[in-house]
PDB file of C-alpha atoms in Angstrom:
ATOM      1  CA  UNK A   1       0.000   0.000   0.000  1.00  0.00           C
ATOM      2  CA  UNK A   2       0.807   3.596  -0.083  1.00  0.00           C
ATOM      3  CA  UNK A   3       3.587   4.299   2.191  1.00  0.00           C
ATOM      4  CA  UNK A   4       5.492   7.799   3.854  1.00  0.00           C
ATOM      5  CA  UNK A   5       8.720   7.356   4.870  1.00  0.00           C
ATOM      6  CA  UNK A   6      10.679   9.726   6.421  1.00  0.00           C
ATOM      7  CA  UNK A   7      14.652   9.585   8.292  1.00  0.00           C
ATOM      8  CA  UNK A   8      15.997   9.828  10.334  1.00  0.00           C
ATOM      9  CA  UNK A   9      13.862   8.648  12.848  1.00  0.00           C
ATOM     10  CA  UNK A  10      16.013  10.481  15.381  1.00  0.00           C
ATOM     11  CA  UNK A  11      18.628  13.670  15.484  1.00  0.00           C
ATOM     12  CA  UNK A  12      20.310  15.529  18.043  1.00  0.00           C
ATOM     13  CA  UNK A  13      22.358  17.977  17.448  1.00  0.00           C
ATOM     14  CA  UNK A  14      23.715  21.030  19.294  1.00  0.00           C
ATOM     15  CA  UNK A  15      22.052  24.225  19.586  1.00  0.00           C
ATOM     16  CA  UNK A  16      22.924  26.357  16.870  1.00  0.00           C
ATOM     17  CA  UNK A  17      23.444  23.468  14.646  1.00  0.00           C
ATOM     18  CA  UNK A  18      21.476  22.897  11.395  1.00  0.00           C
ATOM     19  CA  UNK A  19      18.972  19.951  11.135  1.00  0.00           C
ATOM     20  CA  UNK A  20      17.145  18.083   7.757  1.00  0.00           C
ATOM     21  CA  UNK A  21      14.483  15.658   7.851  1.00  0.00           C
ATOM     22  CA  UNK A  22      13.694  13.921   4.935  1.00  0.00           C
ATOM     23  CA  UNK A  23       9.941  12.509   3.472  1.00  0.00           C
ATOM     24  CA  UNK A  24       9.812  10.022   0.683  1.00  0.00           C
ATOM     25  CA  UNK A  25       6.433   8.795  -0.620  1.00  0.00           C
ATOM     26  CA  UNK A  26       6.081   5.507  -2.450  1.00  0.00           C
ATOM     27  CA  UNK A  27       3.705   7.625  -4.736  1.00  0.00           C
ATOM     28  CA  UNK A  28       3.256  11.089  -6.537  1.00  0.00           C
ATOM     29  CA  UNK A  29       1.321  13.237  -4.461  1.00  0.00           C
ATOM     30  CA  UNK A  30      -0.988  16.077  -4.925  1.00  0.00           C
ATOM     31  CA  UNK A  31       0.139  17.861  -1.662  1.00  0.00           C
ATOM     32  CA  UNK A  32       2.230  17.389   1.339  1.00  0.00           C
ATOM     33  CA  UNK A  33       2.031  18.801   4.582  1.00  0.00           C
ATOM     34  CA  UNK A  34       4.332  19.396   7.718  1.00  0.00           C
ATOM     35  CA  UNK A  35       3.148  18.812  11.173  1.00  0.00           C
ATOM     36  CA  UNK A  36       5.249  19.323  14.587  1.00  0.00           C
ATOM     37  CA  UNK A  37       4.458  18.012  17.440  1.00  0.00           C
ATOM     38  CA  UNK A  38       5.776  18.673  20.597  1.00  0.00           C
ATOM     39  CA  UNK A  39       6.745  16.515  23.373  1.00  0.00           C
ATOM     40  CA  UNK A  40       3.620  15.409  25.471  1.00  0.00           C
ATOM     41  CA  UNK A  41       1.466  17.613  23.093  1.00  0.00           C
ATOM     42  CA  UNK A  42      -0.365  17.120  19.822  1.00  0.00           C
ATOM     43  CA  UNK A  43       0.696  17.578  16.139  1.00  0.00           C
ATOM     44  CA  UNK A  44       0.536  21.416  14.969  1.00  0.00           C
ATOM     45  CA  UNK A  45       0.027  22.080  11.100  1.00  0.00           C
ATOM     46  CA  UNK A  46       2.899  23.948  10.010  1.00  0.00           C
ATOM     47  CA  UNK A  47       2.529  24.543   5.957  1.00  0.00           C
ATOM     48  CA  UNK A  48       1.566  22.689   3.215  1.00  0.00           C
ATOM     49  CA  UNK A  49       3.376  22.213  -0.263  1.00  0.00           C
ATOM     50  CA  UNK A  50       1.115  21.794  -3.209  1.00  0.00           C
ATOM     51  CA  UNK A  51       3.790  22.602  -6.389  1.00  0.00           C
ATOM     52  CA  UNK A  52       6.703  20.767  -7.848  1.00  0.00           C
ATOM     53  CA  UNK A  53       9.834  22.047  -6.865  1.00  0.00           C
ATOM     54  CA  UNK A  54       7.958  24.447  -4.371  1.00  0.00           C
ATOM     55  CA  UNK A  55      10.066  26.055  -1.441  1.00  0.00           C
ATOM     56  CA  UNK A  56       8.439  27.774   1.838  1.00  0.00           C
ATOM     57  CA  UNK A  57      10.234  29.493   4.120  1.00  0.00           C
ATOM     58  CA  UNK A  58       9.180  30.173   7.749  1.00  0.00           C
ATOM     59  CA  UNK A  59      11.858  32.221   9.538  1.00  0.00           C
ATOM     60  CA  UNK A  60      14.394  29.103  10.140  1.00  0.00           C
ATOM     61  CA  UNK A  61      12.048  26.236   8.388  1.00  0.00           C
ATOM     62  CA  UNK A  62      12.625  26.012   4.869  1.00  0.00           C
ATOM     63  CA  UNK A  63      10.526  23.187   2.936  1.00  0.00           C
ATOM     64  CA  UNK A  64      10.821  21.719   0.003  1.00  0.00           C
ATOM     65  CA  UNK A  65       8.684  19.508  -2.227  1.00  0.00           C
ATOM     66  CA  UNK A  66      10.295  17.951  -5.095  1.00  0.00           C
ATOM     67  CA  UNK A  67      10.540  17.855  -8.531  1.00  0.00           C
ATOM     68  CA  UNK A  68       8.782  14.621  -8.736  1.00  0.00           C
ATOM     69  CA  UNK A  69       6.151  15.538  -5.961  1.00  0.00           C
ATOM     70  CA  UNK A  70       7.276  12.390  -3.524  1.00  0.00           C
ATOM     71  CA  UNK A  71       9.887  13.506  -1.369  1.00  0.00           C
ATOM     72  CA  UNK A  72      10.366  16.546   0.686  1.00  0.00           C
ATOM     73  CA  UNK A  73      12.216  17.901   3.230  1.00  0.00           C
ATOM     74  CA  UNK A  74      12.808  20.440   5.831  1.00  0.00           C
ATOM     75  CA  UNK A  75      15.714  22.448   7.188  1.00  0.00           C
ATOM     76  CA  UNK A  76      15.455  24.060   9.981  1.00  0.00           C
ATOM     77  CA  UNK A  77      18.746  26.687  10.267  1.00  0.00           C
ATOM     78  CA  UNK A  78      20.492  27.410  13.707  1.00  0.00           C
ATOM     79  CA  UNK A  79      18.513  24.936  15.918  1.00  0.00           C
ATOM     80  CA  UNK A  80      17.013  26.019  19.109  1.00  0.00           C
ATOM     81  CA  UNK A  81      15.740  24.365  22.284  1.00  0.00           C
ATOM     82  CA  UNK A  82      12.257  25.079  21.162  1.00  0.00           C
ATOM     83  CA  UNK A  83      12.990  23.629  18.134  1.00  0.00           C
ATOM     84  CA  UNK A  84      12.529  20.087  20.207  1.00  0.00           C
ATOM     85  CA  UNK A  85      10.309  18.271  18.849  1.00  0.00           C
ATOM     86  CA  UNK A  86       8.677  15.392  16.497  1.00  0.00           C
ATOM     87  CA  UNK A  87       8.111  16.562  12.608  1.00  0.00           C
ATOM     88  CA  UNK A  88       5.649  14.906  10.626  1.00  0.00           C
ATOM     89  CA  UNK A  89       5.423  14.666   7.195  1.00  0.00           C
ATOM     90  CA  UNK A  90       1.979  13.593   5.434  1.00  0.00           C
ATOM     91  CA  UNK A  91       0.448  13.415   1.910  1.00  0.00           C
ATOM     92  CA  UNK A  92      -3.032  12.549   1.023  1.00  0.00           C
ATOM     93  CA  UNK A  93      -3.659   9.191   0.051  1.00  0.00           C
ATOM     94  CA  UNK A  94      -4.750   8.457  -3.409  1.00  0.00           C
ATOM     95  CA  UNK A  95      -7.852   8.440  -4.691  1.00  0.00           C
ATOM     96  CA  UNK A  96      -9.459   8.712  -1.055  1.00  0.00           C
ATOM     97  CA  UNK A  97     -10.417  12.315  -0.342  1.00  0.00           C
ATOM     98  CA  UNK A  98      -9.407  13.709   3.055  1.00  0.00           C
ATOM     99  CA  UNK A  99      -6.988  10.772   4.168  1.00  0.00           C
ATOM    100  CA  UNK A 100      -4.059  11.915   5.272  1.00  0.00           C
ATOM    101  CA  UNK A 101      -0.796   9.216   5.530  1.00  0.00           C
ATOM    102  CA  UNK A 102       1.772  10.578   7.861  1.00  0.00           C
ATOM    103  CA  UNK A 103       5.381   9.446   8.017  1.00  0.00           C
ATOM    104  CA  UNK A 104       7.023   7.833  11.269  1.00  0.00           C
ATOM    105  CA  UNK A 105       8.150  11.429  11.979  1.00  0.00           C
ATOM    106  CA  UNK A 106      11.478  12.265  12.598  1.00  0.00           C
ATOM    107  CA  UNK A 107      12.373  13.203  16.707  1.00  0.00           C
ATOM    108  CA  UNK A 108      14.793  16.253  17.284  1.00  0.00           C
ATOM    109  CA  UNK A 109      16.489  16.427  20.053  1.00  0.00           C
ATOM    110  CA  UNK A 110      18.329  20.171  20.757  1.00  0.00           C
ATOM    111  CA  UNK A 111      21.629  20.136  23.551  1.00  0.00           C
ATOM    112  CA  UNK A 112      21.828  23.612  24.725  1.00  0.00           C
TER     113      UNK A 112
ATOM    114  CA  UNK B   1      -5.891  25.647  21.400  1.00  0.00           C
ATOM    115  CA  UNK B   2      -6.544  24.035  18.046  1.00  0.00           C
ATOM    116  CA  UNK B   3     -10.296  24.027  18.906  1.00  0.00           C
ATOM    117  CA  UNK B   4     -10.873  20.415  18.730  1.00  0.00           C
ATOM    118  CA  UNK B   5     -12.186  19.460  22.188  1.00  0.00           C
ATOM    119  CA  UNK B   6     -11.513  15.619  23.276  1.00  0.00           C
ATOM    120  CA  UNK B   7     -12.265  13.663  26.491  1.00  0.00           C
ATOM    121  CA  UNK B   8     -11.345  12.481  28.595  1.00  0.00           C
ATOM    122  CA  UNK B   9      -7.711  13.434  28.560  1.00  0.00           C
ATOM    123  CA  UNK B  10      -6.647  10.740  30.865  1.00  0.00           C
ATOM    124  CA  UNK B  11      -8.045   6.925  31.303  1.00  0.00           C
ATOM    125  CA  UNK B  12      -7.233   3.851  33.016  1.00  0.00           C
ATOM    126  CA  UNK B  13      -8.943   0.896  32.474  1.00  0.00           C
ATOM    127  CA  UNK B  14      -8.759  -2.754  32.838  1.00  0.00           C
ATOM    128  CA  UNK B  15      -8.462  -5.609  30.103  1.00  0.00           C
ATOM    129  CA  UNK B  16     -11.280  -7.066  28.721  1.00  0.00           C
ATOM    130  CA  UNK B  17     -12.852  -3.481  29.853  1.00  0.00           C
ATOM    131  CA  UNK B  18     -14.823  -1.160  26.910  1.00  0.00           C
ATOM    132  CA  UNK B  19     -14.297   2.955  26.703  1.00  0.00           C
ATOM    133  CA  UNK B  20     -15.796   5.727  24.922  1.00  0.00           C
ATOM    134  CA  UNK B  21     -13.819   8.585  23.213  1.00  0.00           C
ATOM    135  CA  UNK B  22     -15.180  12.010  22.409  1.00  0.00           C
ATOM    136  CA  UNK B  23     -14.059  14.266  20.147  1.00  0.00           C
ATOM    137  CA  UNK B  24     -16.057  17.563  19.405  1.00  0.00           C
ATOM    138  CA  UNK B  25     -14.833  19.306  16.269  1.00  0.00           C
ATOM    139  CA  UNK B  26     -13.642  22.744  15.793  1.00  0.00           C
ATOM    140  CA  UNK B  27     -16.880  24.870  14.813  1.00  0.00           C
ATOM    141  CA  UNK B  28     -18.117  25.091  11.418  1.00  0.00           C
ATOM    142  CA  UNK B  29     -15.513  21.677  10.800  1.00  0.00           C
ATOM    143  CA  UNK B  30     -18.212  18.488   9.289  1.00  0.00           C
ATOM    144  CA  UNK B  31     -15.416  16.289   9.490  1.00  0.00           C
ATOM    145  CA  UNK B  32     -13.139  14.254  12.469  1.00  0.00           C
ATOM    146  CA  UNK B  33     -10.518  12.056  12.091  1.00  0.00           C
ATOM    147  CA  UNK B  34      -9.828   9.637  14.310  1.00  0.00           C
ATOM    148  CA  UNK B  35      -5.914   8.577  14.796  1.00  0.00           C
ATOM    149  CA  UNK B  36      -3.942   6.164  16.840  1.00  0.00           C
ATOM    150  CA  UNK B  37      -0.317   6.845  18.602  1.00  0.00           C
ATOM    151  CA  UNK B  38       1.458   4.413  20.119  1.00  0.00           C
ATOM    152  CA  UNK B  39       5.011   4.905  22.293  1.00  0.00           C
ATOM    153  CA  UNK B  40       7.280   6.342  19.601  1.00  0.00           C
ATOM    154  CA  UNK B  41       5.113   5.468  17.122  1.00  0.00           C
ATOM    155  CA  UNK B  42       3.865   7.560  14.270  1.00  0.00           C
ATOM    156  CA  UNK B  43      -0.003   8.598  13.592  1.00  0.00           C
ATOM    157  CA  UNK B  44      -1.859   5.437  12.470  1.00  0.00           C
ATOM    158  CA  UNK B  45      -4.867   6.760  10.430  1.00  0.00           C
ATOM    159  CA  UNK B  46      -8.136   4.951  12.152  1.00  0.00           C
ATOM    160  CA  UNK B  47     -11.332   6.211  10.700  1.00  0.00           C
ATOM    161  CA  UNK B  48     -12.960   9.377   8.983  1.00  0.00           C
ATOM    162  CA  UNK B  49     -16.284  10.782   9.149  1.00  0.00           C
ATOM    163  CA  UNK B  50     -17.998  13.588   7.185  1.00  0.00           C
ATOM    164  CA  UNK B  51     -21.296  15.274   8.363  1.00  0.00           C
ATOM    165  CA  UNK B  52     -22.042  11.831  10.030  1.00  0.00           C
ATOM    166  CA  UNK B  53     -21.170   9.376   7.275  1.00  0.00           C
ATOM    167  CA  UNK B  54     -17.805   7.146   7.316  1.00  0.00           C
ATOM    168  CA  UNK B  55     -15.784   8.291   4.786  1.00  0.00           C
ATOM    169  CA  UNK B  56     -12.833   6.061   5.069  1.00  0.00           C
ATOM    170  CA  UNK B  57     -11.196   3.607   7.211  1.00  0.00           C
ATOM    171  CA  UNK B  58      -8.207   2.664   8.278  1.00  0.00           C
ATOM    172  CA  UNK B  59      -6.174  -0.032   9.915  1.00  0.00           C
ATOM    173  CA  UNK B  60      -9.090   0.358  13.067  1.00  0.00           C
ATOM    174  CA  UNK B  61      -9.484  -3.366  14.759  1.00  0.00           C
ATOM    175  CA  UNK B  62     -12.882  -4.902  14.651  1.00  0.00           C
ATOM    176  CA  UNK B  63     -13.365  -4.119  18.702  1.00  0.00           C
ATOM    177  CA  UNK B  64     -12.939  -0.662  18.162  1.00  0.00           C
ATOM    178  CA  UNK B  65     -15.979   1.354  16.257  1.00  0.00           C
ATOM    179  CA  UNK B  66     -16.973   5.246  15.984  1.00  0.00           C
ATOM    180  CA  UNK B  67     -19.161   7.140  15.235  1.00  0.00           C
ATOM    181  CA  UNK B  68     -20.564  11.055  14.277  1.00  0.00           C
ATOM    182  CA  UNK B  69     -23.846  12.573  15.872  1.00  0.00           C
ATOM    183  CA  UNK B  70     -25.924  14.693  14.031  1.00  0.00           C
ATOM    184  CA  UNK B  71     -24.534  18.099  16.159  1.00  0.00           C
ATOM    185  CA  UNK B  72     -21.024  16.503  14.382  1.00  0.00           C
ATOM    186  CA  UNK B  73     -19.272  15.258  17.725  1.00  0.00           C
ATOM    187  CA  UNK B  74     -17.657  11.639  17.106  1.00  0.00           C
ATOM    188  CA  UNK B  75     -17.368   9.136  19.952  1.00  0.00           C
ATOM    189  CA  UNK B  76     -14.764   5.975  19.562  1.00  0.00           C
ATOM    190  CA  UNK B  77     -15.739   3.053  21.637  1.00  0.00           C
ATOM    191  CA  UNK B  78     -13.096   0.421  22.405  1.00  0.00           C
ATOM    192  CA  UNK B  79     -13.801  -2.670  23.420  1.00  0.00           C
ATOM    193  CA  UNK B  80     -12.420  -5.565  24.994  1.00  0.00           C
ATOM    194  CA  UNK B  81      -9.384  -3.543  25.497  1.00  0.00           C
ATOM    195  CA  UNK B  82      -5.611  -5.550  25.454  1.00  0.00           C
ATOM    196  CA  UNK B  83      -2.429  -4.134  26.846  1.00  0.00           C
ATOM    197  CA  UNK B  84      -1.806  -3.174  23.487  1.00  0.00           C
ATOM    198  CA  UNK B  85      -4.315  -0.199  22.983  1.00  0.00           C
ATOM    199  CA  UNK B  86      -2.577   1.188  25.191  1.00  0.00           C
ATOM    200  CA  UNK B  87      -2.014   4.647  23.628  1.00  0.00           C
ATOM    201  CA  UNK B  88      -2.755   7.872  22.405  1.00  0.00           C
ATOM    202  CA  UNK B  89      -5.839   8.512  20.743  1.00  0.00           C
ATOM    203  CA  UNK B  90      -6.196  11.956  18.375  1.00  0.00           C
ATOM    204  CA  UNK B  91      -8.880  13.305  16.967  1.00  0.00           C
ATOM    205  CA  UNK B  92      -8.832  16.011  14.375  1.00  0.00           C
ATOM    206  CA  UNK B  93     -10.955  18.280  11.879  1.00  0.00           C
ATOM    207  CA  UNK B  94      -9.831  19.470   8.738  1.00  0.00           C
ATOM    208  CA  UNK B  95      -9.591  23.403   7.833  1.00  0.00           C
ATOM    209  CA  UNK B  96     -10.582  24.572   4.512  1.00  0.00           C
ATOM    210  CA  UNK B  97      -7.908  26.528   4.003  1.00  0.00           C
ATOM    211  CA  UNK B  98      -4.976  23.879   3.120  1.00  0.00           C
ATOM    212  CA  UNK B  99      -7.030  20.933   4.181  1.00  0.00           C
ATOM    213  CA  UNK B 100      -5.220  21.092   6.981  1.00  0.00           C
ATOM    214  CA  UNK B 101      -6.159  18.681  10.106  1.00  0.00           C
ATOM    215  CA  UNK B 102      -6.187  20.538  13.618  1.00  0.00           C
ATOM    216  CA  UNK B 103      -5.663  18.520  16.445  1.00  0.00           C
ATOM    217  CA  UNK B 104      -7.262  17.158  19.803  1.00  0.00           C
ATOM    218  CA  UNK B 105      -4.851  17.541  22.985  1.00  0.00           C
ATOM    219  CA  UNK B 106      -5.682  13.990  22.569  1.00  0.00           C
ATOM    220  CA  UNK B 107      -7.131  10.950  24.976  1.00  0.00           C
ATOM    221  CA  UNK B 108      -4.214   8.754  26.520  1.00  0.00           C
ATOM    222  CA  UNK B 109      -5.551   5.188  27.463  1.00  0.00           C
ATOM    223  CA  UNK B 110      -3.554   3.089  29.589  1.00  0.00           C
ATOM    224  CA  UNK B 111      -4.802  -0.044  29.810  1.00  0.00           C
ATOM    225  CA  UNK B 112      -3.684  -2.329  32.588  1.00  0.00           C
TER     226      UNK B 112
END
């Protein structure tokens, strides 16, 4: 079946440092979307990509979606502790309106 | 707050016991999703309603069954609960703006 991977499943890095989590779909998709969730809290929408190639920037987030519409990523510049965190990625499954299939999420862990 | 009102937030139960989930959506939202997160797992999609009618379904055992009122609020009964439902249950609406989903703080089940 459809599938969203994304890696790493876990980071840490030092504050300050950069961080990338990658998204790779097993199909094309029409969208994807980037959630964060926080730790003992619930996933926050935090953009959605709808064009090839598309790039969003939100102050240190950059996303991407890819040429081919099944991978993305996002950078997040300069890490900070509130940067901590589990990122989502999710595309809508095809041919089923409203679905949404989110990846295993990737866990960031920031050392001040 | 995402709007999306859930209860109850905590709940421990015994196996072989049944619960009831409740998930109101964010006003003016006709839809809820219903997802599953285990420990340091990802969001496993379980069922999706629209102005009352199922719209899809996921991976959602046979013991476990939802449903949506006519005033929209869903309820997700559980049944004959195992060790292994222990989890994390989210509900969410979707926005019409990106078809974005907006999250429940969520109902964590322990069962014991």
């Amino acid at each position: 079946g459809q599938q969203v991977m994304q890696i790493p499943q876990y980071q840490h890095v030092q504050e300050g440092e950069d961080f990338t989590t990658y998204c790779n779909s097993s199909t094309t998709l029409s969208n994807i979307q980037w959630y964060k969730q926080r730790p003992g809290g619930h996933p926050v929408f935090l953009i959605q990509l709808v064009k090839s190639g598309e790039v969003k920037k939100q102050k240190r987030l950059t996303f991407q979606f890819g040429e081919a519409k099944k991978n993305s990523s996002l950078h997040i510049t300069a890490t900070q502790t509130t940067d901590v965190g589990t990122y989502f990625c999710a595309g809508p499954r095809t041919g089923n309106t409203g679905k949404l299939i989110f990846g295993q999420g990737t866990t960031l862990q920031v050392k001040p | 707050d995402s709007g999306v009102t859930q209860t109850p937030k905590h709940l421990i139960t015994a196996t072989g016991q049944r619960v009831t989930l409740r998930c109101s959506p964010r006003s003016g939202d006709l839809s809820v999703y219903w997802y599953q997160q285990s420990l340091d797992q990802g969001l496993q999609f379980l069922i999706h309603y629209y102005n009352g009618e199922e719209r899809a379904k996921g991976n959602i055992l046979e013991r476990f069954s939802a449903q949506q009122f006519p005033d929209l609020h869903s309820e997700l009964n559980l049944s004959s609960l195992e060790l292994g439902d222990s989890a994390l249950y989210f509900c969410a609406s979707m926005g019409t703006t990106a078809g974005e989903l907006f999250f429940g703080e969520g109902s964590r089940l322990t069962v014991l």
